Amino acid sequence: MHLRMDEQAPKEAQYAEEGPGPGIFRAKLEDQLRRPETQQQPISQTGCWRSVRRGYVLLGALGLLAGAGVGSWLLVLYLWPAASQPISGTLQDEEMTSSCSGASSEESPLPSLPKTVSFRVNSEGFLLEVQVKVRPAWLLVCHEGWSSAVGMQICRSLGHLRLTHHNGVTLSDIKLNSSQGFAQLTPRLGSVLEEVWQPRDNCTSGRVVSLKCSECGARPLASRIVGGQSVAPGRWPWQASVALGLRHTCGGSVLAPHWVVTAAHCMHSFRLSRLSSWRVYTGLVSHSAIRPHQGAVVERIIPHPLYSAQNHDYDIALLRLQMPLNFSDTVGAVCLPTKEQDFPGGSRCWVSGWGHTDPSHTHSSATLQDTVVPLLSTQLCNSSCVYSGALTPRMLCAGYLDGRADACQGDSGGPLVCPDGDTWRLVGVVSWGRGCAEPNHPGVYAKVAEFLDWIHDTAQQVR
Ligand code: 4AZ
């Protein structure tokens, strides 16, 4: 996490020095000055014309010198405004949007289909409620036609990894107001979750559905946190350190007791390491405090099958832990985004990690750091002034164009989370960027919303 200079800047300066600019300019001048000398040889052979020719040659040389002088002066005049500009532009947003092709500072909201159905679980009694397009009221769900498969689908659609509990609750056991409406599942072969809800005045079974999804996205200790750069325990309970032995290599995020998500490039970079060397540490703030026995053993590494080491597309991997994590005030899961959820450009999200904080790129931070980073529109991030089309649909950008703060090496694989009411959702996985906190080069993240099916299918299949 960091505020620092870019590792690539010196390299670019080097290229500029080796490049064609000043070198070509110097070479032309030398040519012009040399040419009269080479023409002197044939001329010097005839005696009577010697002095006349010498005069001409002298005049010519003087003329050339004067021409070169005027030429240089004009060139200096022409180049001066460019030379007085900073080399790497630090364009502000407005300038950026007007001068970069394909840029726009605000995310233009995509025309989205009206949502036909929404779900929520009320906090007393975990009663499942559904809201269908035709009615504004939240309806309780009748138990008839209910199945765990439907429950699983609903939990997933709410950003949870699993369903943990479901049952039928007798209506006479709960307090209801007289206007309470109900909805019943009408199972139709091949129908989607959105189309199966029929409003009812009562449930024939006399029972409604109670549903618990796996816990996520809460910060039990959040009220005790005081702001600042270094992080207090429990602030980001899903933050994991993915390590080789005791050596921190990448960040990760806890999705469930058995599952941690990280970046595929972290696993790719250390692909020669043995599976048994990997450890996942959770509930940590100070990395120096870790002890080997605290690490969770990794049972399986599952990189996304379409990960590309060339352009970092599909930069996501799942780690299955051998033993489940014990959730506590300082260890817990983050929620996934919901499918239709669109966090627009400007959303205030947070990135955290033990990555580099200094310009020398050699030290991971001893304590967990975090910083707020606004989401940037993909249009702006892919514009000619930023990443010129390098972002694929599986990536998103967050940070600042003035290079204020950014994720850095060692933060890779870690969480970019955005608040959704009281719930924190994993919107991005730290992936890449040109340098760190470099102007016009914000951090790039794997876009978790694009991987929901892969995450759910993998977590279901691998047990
Ligand atoms: C890295 O090398 C890395 N500034 C991570 C994030 C960023 C750059 C590099 C974004 O792991």
Coordinates of C-alpha atoms and ligand atoms in Angstrom, one line a residue:
M1 CA 0.0 0.0 0.0
H2 CA 1.7 3.1 -0.8
L3 CA 2.7 6.5 -1.8
R4 CA 5.8 6.2 -3.8
M5 CA 7.8 6.7 -7.0
D6 CA 7.7 4.4 -9.9
E7 CA 10.2 1.7 -10.7
Q8 CA 9.8 2.2 -14.4
A9 CA 10.7 5.9 -14.4
P10 CA 14.5 5.5 -14.5
K11 CA 14.1 2.9 -17.3
E12 CA 12.1 5.4 -19.4
A13 CA 14.6 8.1 -18.8
Q14 CA 17.3 5.7 -20.0
Y15 CA 15.3 5.0 -23.2
A16 CA 14.8 8.7 -23.8
E17 CA 18.6 9.3 -23.6
E18 CA 19.3 6.4 -26.0
G19 CA 16.5 7.4 -28.3
P20 CA 16.5 9.2 -31.5
G21 CA 15.7 12.8 -30.4
P22 CA 18.8 14.7 -29.6
G23 CA 21.1 12.3 -31.3
I24 CA 19.6 12.9 -34.8
F25 CA 19.7 16.6 -34.3
R26 CA 23.4 16.6 -33.5
A27 CA 24.2 14.2 -36.4
K28 CA 22.6 16.6 -39.0
L29 CA 24.6 19.6 -37.8
E30 CA 27.8 17.6 -38.0
D31 CA 27.0 16.5 -41.5
Q32 CA 26.5 20.0 -42.7
L33 CA 29.7 21.2 -41.2
R34 CA 31.7 18.3 -42.6
R35 CA 30.4 18.5 -46.2
P36 CA 32.5 21.5 -47.3
E37 CA 35.7 19.7 -46.2
T38 CA 34.9 16.7 -48.4
Q39 CA 34.2 18.9 -51.4
Q40 CA 37.6 20.7 -50.9
Q41 CA 39.7 17.9 -52.3
P42 CA 38.9 17.9 -56.1
I43 CA 38.9 21.7 -56.0
S44 CA 42.4 22.1 -54.6
Q45 CA 44.0 20.4 -57.6
T46 CA 43.9 23.4 -60.1
G47 CA 46.5 26.1 -59.2
C48 CA 45.0 29.3 -60.8
W49 CA 41.6 28.8 -59.4
R50 CA 42.9 27.9 -56.0
S51 CA 42.6 31.3 -54.3
V52 CA 39.3 32.1 -56.0
R53 CA 37.9 28.7 -55.0
R54 CA 39.4 29.1 -51.5
G55 CA 37.4 32.3 -51.3
Y56 CA 34.2 30.5 -52.4
V57 CA 34.8 27.7 -50.0
L58 CA 35.3 30.1 -47.2
L59 CA 32.2 32.0 -48.1
G60 CA 30.3 28.8 -48.4
A61 CA 31.5 27.5 -45.1
L62 CA 30.5 30.9 -43.5
G63 CA 27.1 30.7 -45.2
L64 CA 26.6 27.2 -43.9
L65 CA 27.6 28.1 -40.4
A66 CA 25.2 31.1 -40.5
G67 CA 22.5 28.8 -41.8
A68 CA 23.1 26.3 -39.2
G69 CA 23.0 29.0 -36.5
V70 CA 19.7 30.3 -37.7
G71 CA 18.4 26.8 -38.0
S72 CA 19.4 26.0 -34.5
W73 CA 17.8 29.2 -33.2
L74 CA 14.5 28.4 -35.0
L75 CA 14.6 24.8 -33.6
V76 CA 15.2 26.1 -30.0
L77 CA 12.3 28.5 -30.5
Y78 CA 10.1 25.7 -31.8
L79 CA 11.0 23.2 -29.1
W80 CA 11.1 25.5 -26.2
P81 CA 7.4 25.3 -25.1
A82 CA 7.6 21.5 -25.2
A83 CA 10.9 21.5 -23.2
S84 CA 9.4 23.6 -20.5
Q85 CA 6.5 21.1 -19.9
P86 CA 6.9 18.3 -17.4
I87 CA 7.9 15.1 -19.1
S88 CA 5.3 12.8 -17.7
G89 CA 2.1 14.8 -17.6
T90 CA 0.0 14.8 -14.4
L91 CA -3.2 15.7 -16.0
Q92 CA -6.1 16.5 -13.8
D93 CA -9.5 14.9 -14.4
E94 CA -11.1 17.6 -16.5
E95 CA -8.0 18.0 -18.7
M96 CA -7.8 14.3 -18.9
T97 CA -11.3 13.8 -20.1
S98 CA -10.9 16.6 -22.7
S99 CA -7.5 15.5 -24.1
C100 CA -7.5 11.7 -23.9
S101 CA -9.2 9.7 -26.5
G102 CA -12.0 7.6 -25.1
A103 CA -12.0 9.2 -21.7
S104 CA -14.9 10.2 -19.5
S105 CA -14.5 11.0 -15.7
E106 CA -18.0 9.8 -14.8
E107 CA -19.3 6.3 -15.4
S108 CA -22.3 6.6 -17.7
P109 CA -24.8 4.2 -16.1
L110 CA -25.5 1.3 -18.4
P111 CA -29.1 0.9 -19.3
S112 CA -30.0 -2.0 -17.0
L113 CA -33.1 -4.2 -17.1
P114 CA -35.5 -3.4 -14.3
K115 CA -35.0 -5.9 -11.6
T116 CA -38.0 -8.2 -11.4
V117 CA -37.3 -9.8 -8.0
S118 CA -35.3 -8.9 -4.9
F119 CA -34.6 -11.0 -1.8
R120 CA -33.8 -10.2 1.8
V121 CA -33.6 -12.1 5.0
N122 CA -35.2 -10.3 8.0
S123 CA -33.0 -10.2 11.0
E124 CA -35.6 -11.5 13.5
G125 CA -36.2 -15.1 12.8
F126 CA -34.3 -15.2 9.5
L127 CA -37.5 -15.2 7.5
L128 CA -37.0 -15.0 3.8
E129 CA -38.8 -12.1 2.0
V130 CA -39.2 -11.5 -1.7
Q131 CA -40.2 -8.4 -3.5
V132 CA -41.7 -8.9 -7.0
K133 CA -42.0 -6.3 -9.7
V134 CA -45.7 -5.9 -9.6
R135 CA -45.9 -5.2 -5.8
P136 CA -43.8 -2.8 -3.7
A137 CA -44.4 -4.8 -0.4
W138 CA -42.0 -7.4 0.9
L139 CA -43.7 -10.8 0.9
L140 CA -42.9 -13.8 3.1
V141 CA -42.2 -17.0 1.2
C142 CA -44.5 -20.0 1.5
H143 CA -42.8 -23.2 2.3
E144 CA -44.6 -25.3 -0.4
G145 CA -42.4 -25.9 -3.4
W146 CA -39.3 -24.9 -1.5
S147 CA -36.0 -26.7 -1.9
S148 CA -32.4 -26.3 -0.7
A149 CA -31.4 -25.8 -4.3
V150 CA -33.6 -22.7 -4.5
G151 CA -32.2 -21.6 -1.1
M152 CA -28.7 -22.0 -2.4
Q153 CA -29.5 -19.9 -5.5
I154 CA -31.0 -17.1 -3.3
C155 CA -27.9 -17.1 -1.0
R156 CA -25.6 -16.9 -4.0
S157 CA -27.7 -14.0 -5.5
L158 CA -27.2 -12.1 -2.3
G159 CA -23.4 -12.5 -2.4
H160 CA -23.0 -15.4 0.0
L161 CA -21.0 -18.4 -0.8
R162 CA -23.3 -20.9 0.8
L163 CA -26.6 -21.6 2.4
T164 CA -26.2 -22.7 6.0
H165 CA -29.7 -23.4 7.3
H166 CA -33.2 -23.5 6.0
N167 CA -36.6 -24.7 7.3
G168 CA -40.3 -24.0 7.5
V169 CA -41.7 -21.9 10.3
T170 CA -45.3 -22.3 11.3
L171 CA -47.2 -19.1 10.7
S172 CA -49.0 -19.3 14.1
D173 CA -45.5 -19.1 15.8
I174 CA -44.7 -15.7 14.4
K175 CA -46.1 -12.3 14.9
L176 CA -47.5 -10.8 11.7
N177 CA -49.3 -7.6 10.8
S178 CA -52.6 -8.0 9.1
S179 CA -51.5 -6.7 5.8
Q180 CA -48.6 -9.1 5.4
G181 CA -48.6 -10.7 2.0
F182 CA -47.0 -14.0 0.8
A183 CA -45.4 -15.4 -2.3
Q184 CA -45.4 -19.0 -3.4
L185 CA -42.9 -20.8 -5.6
T186 CA -44.5 -22.2 -8.7
P187 CA -41.9 -24.6 -9.9
R188 CA -41.8 -24.6 -13.7
L189 CA -39.3 -26.7 -15.5
G190 CA -36.3 -24.7 -16.6
S191 CA -37.7 -21.5 -15.1
V192 CA -35.3 -18.9 -13.6
L193 CA -35.4 -17.6 -10.1
E194 CA -37.0 -14.3 -11.2
E195 CA -40.1 -15.9 -12.8
V196 CA -41.4 -18.3 -10.2
W197 CA -43.0 -16.1 -7.6
Q198 CA -46.8 -15.9 -7.3
P199 CA -48.2 -13.4 -4.8
R200 CA -50.7 -15.0 -2.4
D201 CA -52.9 -13.9 0.5
N202 CA -52.0 -17.0 2.5
C203 CA -49.8 -20.1 2.5
T204 CA -51.7 -23.4 2.2
S205 CA -49.0 -25.2 4.1
G206 CA -49.3 -22.7 7.0
R207 CA -45.6 -22.3 6.9
V208 CA -43.0 -19.8 5.6
V209 CA -39.3 -20.2 4.8
S210 CA -36.6 -19.3 7.2
L211 CA -33.2 -19.0 5.6
K212 CA -29.6 -18.5 6.8
C213 CA -26.8 -17.9 4.3
S214 CA -23.1 -18.2 5.3
E215 CA -22.0 -15.1 7.2
C216 CA -20.0 -12.4 5.4
G217 CA -19.1 -8.8 5.0
A218 CA -19.5 -7.7 8.6
R219 CA -16.9 -6.1 10.8
P220 CA -17.7 -7.0 14.4
L221 CA -15.0 -4.7 15.8
A222 CA -15.6 -1.8 13.4
S223 CA -17.1 0.5 16.1
R224 CA -13.8 0.4 18.0
I225 CA -11.6 1.5 15.1
V226 CA -10.0 4.9 14.9
G227 CA -8.9 6.1 11.5
G228 CA -5.4 6.1 10.1
Q229 CA -3.1 4.4 7.8
S230 CA -2.1 1.4 9.9
V231 CA -4.9 -0.9 10.5
A232 CA -6.4 -2.0 13.9
P233 CA -7.2 -5.7 14.4
G234 CA -10.6 -6.7 13.1
R235 CA -10.9 -3.8 10.7
W236 CA -10.6 -6.1 7.6
P237 CA -11.3 -9.6 9.1
W238 CA -11.2 -11.2 5.6
Q239 CA -7.7 -10.0 4.9
A240 CA -5.3 -12.9 4.5
S241 CA -1.6 -13.2 4.0
V242 CA -0.7 -15.9 1.5
A243 CA 2.8 -17.0 2.4
L244 CA 5.5 -19.4 1.5
G245 CA 6.4 -20.7 5.0
L246 CA 6.6 -17.5 7.0
R247 CA 7.4 -15.3 4.0
H248 CA 4.5 -13.1 2.9
T249 CA 4.1 -13.2 -0.9
C250 CA 0.6 -11.9 -1.6
G251 CA -2.7 -10.9 -0.1
G252 CA -5.9 -12.9 -0.1
S253 CA -9.5 -12.6 1.0
V254 CA -11.4 -15.1 3.1
L255 CA -14.7 -16.2 1.4
A256 CA -15.6 -19.1 3.7
P257 CA -13.9 -21.2 6.4
H258 CA -12.3 -23.4 3.7
W259 CA -11.8 -20.8 0.9
V260 CA -9.5 -17.9 0.2
V261 CA -9.4 -16.0 -3.0
T262 CA -6.1 -14.5 -4.3
A263 CA -4.6 -13.5 -7.7
A264 CA -3.6 -16.2 -10.2
H265 CA -0.3 -14.4 -10.9
C266 CA 0.7 -14.9 -7.3
M267 CA 0.5 -18.6 -7.7
H268 CA 2.0 -18.5 -11.2
S269 CA 5.0 -16.5 -10.0
F270 CA 5.8 -19.2 -7.4
R271 CA 4.6 -22.2 -9.5
L272 CA 7.8 -24.1 -8.8
S273 CA 7.1 -24.0 -5.0
R274 CA 5.7 -27.1 -3.4
L275 CA 2.0 -27.1 -2.4
S276 CA 3.0 -28.1 1.1
S277 CA 5.1 -24.8 1.5
W278 CA 2.1 -22.5 1.2
R279 CA 0.4 -21.1 4.3
V280 CA -2.5 -18.7 4.7
Y281 CA -2.4 -16.4 7.8
T282 CA -5.6 -14.7 9.0
G283 CA -6.5 -12.5 11.9
L284 CA -3.2 -10.7 11.5
V285 CA -2.2 -7.1 11.6
S286 CA 1.5 -7.3 12.4
H287 CA 3.2 -9.6 10.0
S288 CA 6.3 -9.9 12.3
A289 CA 4.1 -11.6 14.9
I290 CA 3.3 -14.7 12.9
R291 CA 4.3 -18.1 14.0
P292 CA 4.4 -21.2 11.7
H293 CA 1.7 -23.1 13.6
Q294 CA -0.7 -20.2 13.0
G295 CA -0.8 -20.7 9.3
A296 CA -3.5 -22.7 7.6
V297 CA -2.3 -25.4 5.3
V298 CA -3.3 -25.1 1.6
E299 CA -4.9 -28.3 0.2
R300 CA -5.5 -27.1 -3.3
I301 CA -4.6 -24.2 -5.5
I302 CA -7.1 -23.5 -8.3
P303 CA -6.0 -20.7 -10.7
H304 CA -8.7 -19.6 -13.2
P305 CA -8.2 -21.8 -16.2
L306 CA -8.2 -18.8 -18.5
Y307 CA -5.5 -16.9 -16.6
S308 CA -3.1 -15.2 -19.0
A309 CA 0.5 -14.4 -17.7
Q310 CA 0.8 -12.1 -20.7
N311 CA -1.9 -9.6 -20.0
H312 CA -3.1 -10.7 -16.5
D313 CA -6.5 -11.5 -17.8
Y314 CA -8.6 -13.7 -15.5
D315 CA -6.1 -12.9 -12.6
I316 CA -7.9 -14.9 -9.9
A317 CA -7.2 -18.1 -8.0
L318 CA -9.0 -20.0 -5.2
L319 CA -7.1 -21.7 -2.4
R320 CA -8.8 -24.5 -0.6
L321 CA -7.6 -24.8 3.0
Q322 CA -7.1 -28.2 4.6
M323 CA -8.8 -27.2 7.8
P324 CA -11.5 -24.7 8.2
L325 CA -10.7 -21.3 9.6
N326 CA -12.2 -20.5 13.0
F327 CA -14.2 -17.4 12.5
S328 CA -14.0 -14.8 15.3
D329 CA -14.0 -11.0 15.8
T330 CA -10.8 -10.8 13.7
V331 CA -11.3 -13.5 11.2
G332 CA -14.4 -13.6 8.9
A333 CA -15.6 -13.8 5.3
V334 CA -16.2 -11.0 2.9
C335 CA -19.3 -11.0 0.8
L336 CA -19.2 -11.3 -3.0
P337 CA -20.9 -8.7 -5.1
T338 CA -24.4 -9.6 -6.3
K339 CA -24.7 -10.3 -10.0
E340 CA -26.5 -7.2 -11.1
Q341 CA -24.7 -4.9 -8.6
D342 CA -22.9 -2.2 -10.4
F343 CA -20.5 -0.1 -8.2
P344 CA -20.2 3.1 -10.3
G345 CA -17.1 5.2 -11.0
G346 CA -16.4 7.4 -7.9
S347 CA -17.5 4.7 -5.4
R348 CA -15.3 4.9 -2.3
C349 CA -13.7 1.5 -1.9
W350 CA -10.8 0.3 0.3
V351 CA -7.7 -1.7 -0.5
S352 CA -5.5 -3.2 2.2
G353 CA -2.3 -5.2 2.4
W354 CA 1.2 -5.7 3.6
G355 CA 2.7 -4.6 0.3
H356 CA 5.6 -2.2 -0.3
T357 CA 5.4 1.3 1.2
D358 CA 8.7 2.7 0.1
P359 CA 10.3 3.7 -3.2
S360 CA 13.1 1.2 -3.0
H361 CA 10.6 -1.7 -3.4
T362 CA 12.4 -3.9 -1.0
H363 CA 10.2 -4.0 2.1
S364 CA 6.8 -5.4 2.8
S365 CA 5.0 -3.4 5.4
A366 CA 5.3 -4.9 8.9
T367 CA 1.7 -3.8 9.7
L368 CA -1.4 -4.1 7.6
Q369 CA -2.0 -0.8 5.7
D370 CA -5.2 0.4 4.1
T371 CA -6.3 3.3 1.9
V372 CA -9.5 4.5 0.3
V373 CA -9.4 4.3 -3.5
P374 CA -12.3 5.6 -5.6
L375 CA -13.4 3.3 -8.5
L376 CA -12.5 4.8 -11.9
S377 CA -14.6 4.2 -15.0
T378 CA -13.2 1.7 -17.4
Q379 CA -13.6 4.2 -20.2
L380 CA -11.3 6.6 -18.4
C381 CA -8.9 3.9 -17.4
N382 CA -8.7 2.5 -20.9
S383 CA -8.2 5.9 -22.5
S384 CA -5.0 6.9 -24.3
C385 CA -3.7 8.8 -21.2
V386 CA -4.0 5.9 -18.9
Y387 CA -3.8 2.3 -20.0
S388 CA -4.7 2.7 -23.7
G389 CA -7.0 -0.3 -24.0
A390 CA -5.0 -2.7 -21.8
L391 CA -8.0 -3.4 -19.6
T392 CA -10.1 -6.4 -20.5
P393 CA -13.7 -6.8 -19.3
R394 CA -12.3 -8.9 -16.4
M395 CA -10.5 -5.8 -14.9
L396 CA -11.4 -2.6 -13.2
C397 CA -9.4 0.4 -12.1
A398 CA -9.3 2.2 -8.7
G399 CA -7.2 5.0 -7.3
Y400 CA -6.0 8.4 -8.2
L401 CA -4.7 10.0 -11.4
D402 CA -2.5 12.2 -9.3
G403 CA -0.8 9.2 -7.9
R404 CA -1.9 9.9 -4.3
A405 CA -2.2 6.3 -3.0
D406 CA -2.2 2.9 -4.5
A407 CA -1.7 -0.8 -4.0
C408 CA 1.8 -2.1 -4.7
Q409 CA 3.9 -5.2 -4.9
G410 CA 3.0 -7.5 -2.1
D411 CA -0.6 -6.3 -2.0
S412 CA -1.4 -8.4 -5.0
G413 CA -4.2 -10.9 -4.5
G414 CA -5.6 -8.8 -1.7
P415 CA -9.0 -7.2 -1.3
L416 CA -10.6 -4.2 -2.9
V417 CA -13.9 -3.9 -0.9
C418 CA -16.8 -1.5 -1.3
P419 CA -19.5 -0.9 1.3
D420 CA -23.1 -1.8 0.4
G421 CA -25.1 -0.5 3.4
D422 CA -23.6 -2.4 6.4
T423 CA -22.2 -5.1 4.2
W424 CA -18.7 -5.1 2.7
R425 CA -18.3 -6.7 -0.7
L426 CA -15.2 -7.9 -2.5
V427 CA -15.3 -5.9 -5.8
G428 CA -11.7 -6.4 -6.8
V429 CA -8.6 -8.5 -6.3
V430 CA -5.3 -6.5 -6.5
S431 CA -3.8 -7.4 -9.9
W432 CA -1.4 -5.1 -11.6
G433 CA -0.6 -1.5 -12.5
R434 CA 2.3 0.4 -14.0
G435 CA 4.5 1.1 -11.0
C436 CA 2.8 2.2 -7.8
A437 CA 1.1 5.5 -7.1
E438 CA 2.4 6.7 -10.4
P439 CA 0.5 9.6 -11.9
N440 CA -2.1 8.5 -14.6
H441 CA -1.5 4.9 -13.7
P442 CA -4.0 3.8 -11.1
G443 CA -4.2 0.2 -9.7
V444 CA -5.8 -2.5 -11.8
Y445 CA -7.9 -5.1 -10.1
A446 CA -9.5 -8.4 -11.2
K447 CA -13.3 -7.7 -11.4
V448 CA -14.9 -10.2 -9.0
A449 CA -18.4 -9.7 -10.4
E450 CA -17.1 -11.4 -13.6
F451 CA -16.1 -14.5 -11.8
L452 CA -19.2 -15.3 -9.6
D453 CA -20.2 -18.4 -11.5
W454 CA -16.6 -19.7 -11.6
I455 CA -16.2 -19.1 -7.8
H456 CA -19.5 -20.7 -6.9
D457 CA -19.1 -23.7 -9.2
T458 CA -15.5 -24.3 -8.0
A459 CA -16.4 -24.0 -4.3
Q460 CA -19.3 -26.4 -4.9
Q461 CA -17.4 -29.0 -6.9
V462 CA -14.2 -29.1 -4.8
R463 CA -14.9 -30.2 -1.3
Ligands
4AZ1 C1 2.6 -6.1 -8.0 O1 3.7 -6.2 -8.6 C2 1.7 -4.9 -8.2 N1 0.0 -0.3 -8.4 C3 0.5 -4.8 -7.5 C4 -0.3 -3.7 -7.7 C5 0.2 -2.7 -8.5 C6 1.4 -2.7 -9.1 C7 2.2 -3.9 -9.0 C8 -0.7 -1.5 -8.6 O2 2.2 -7.1 -7.4

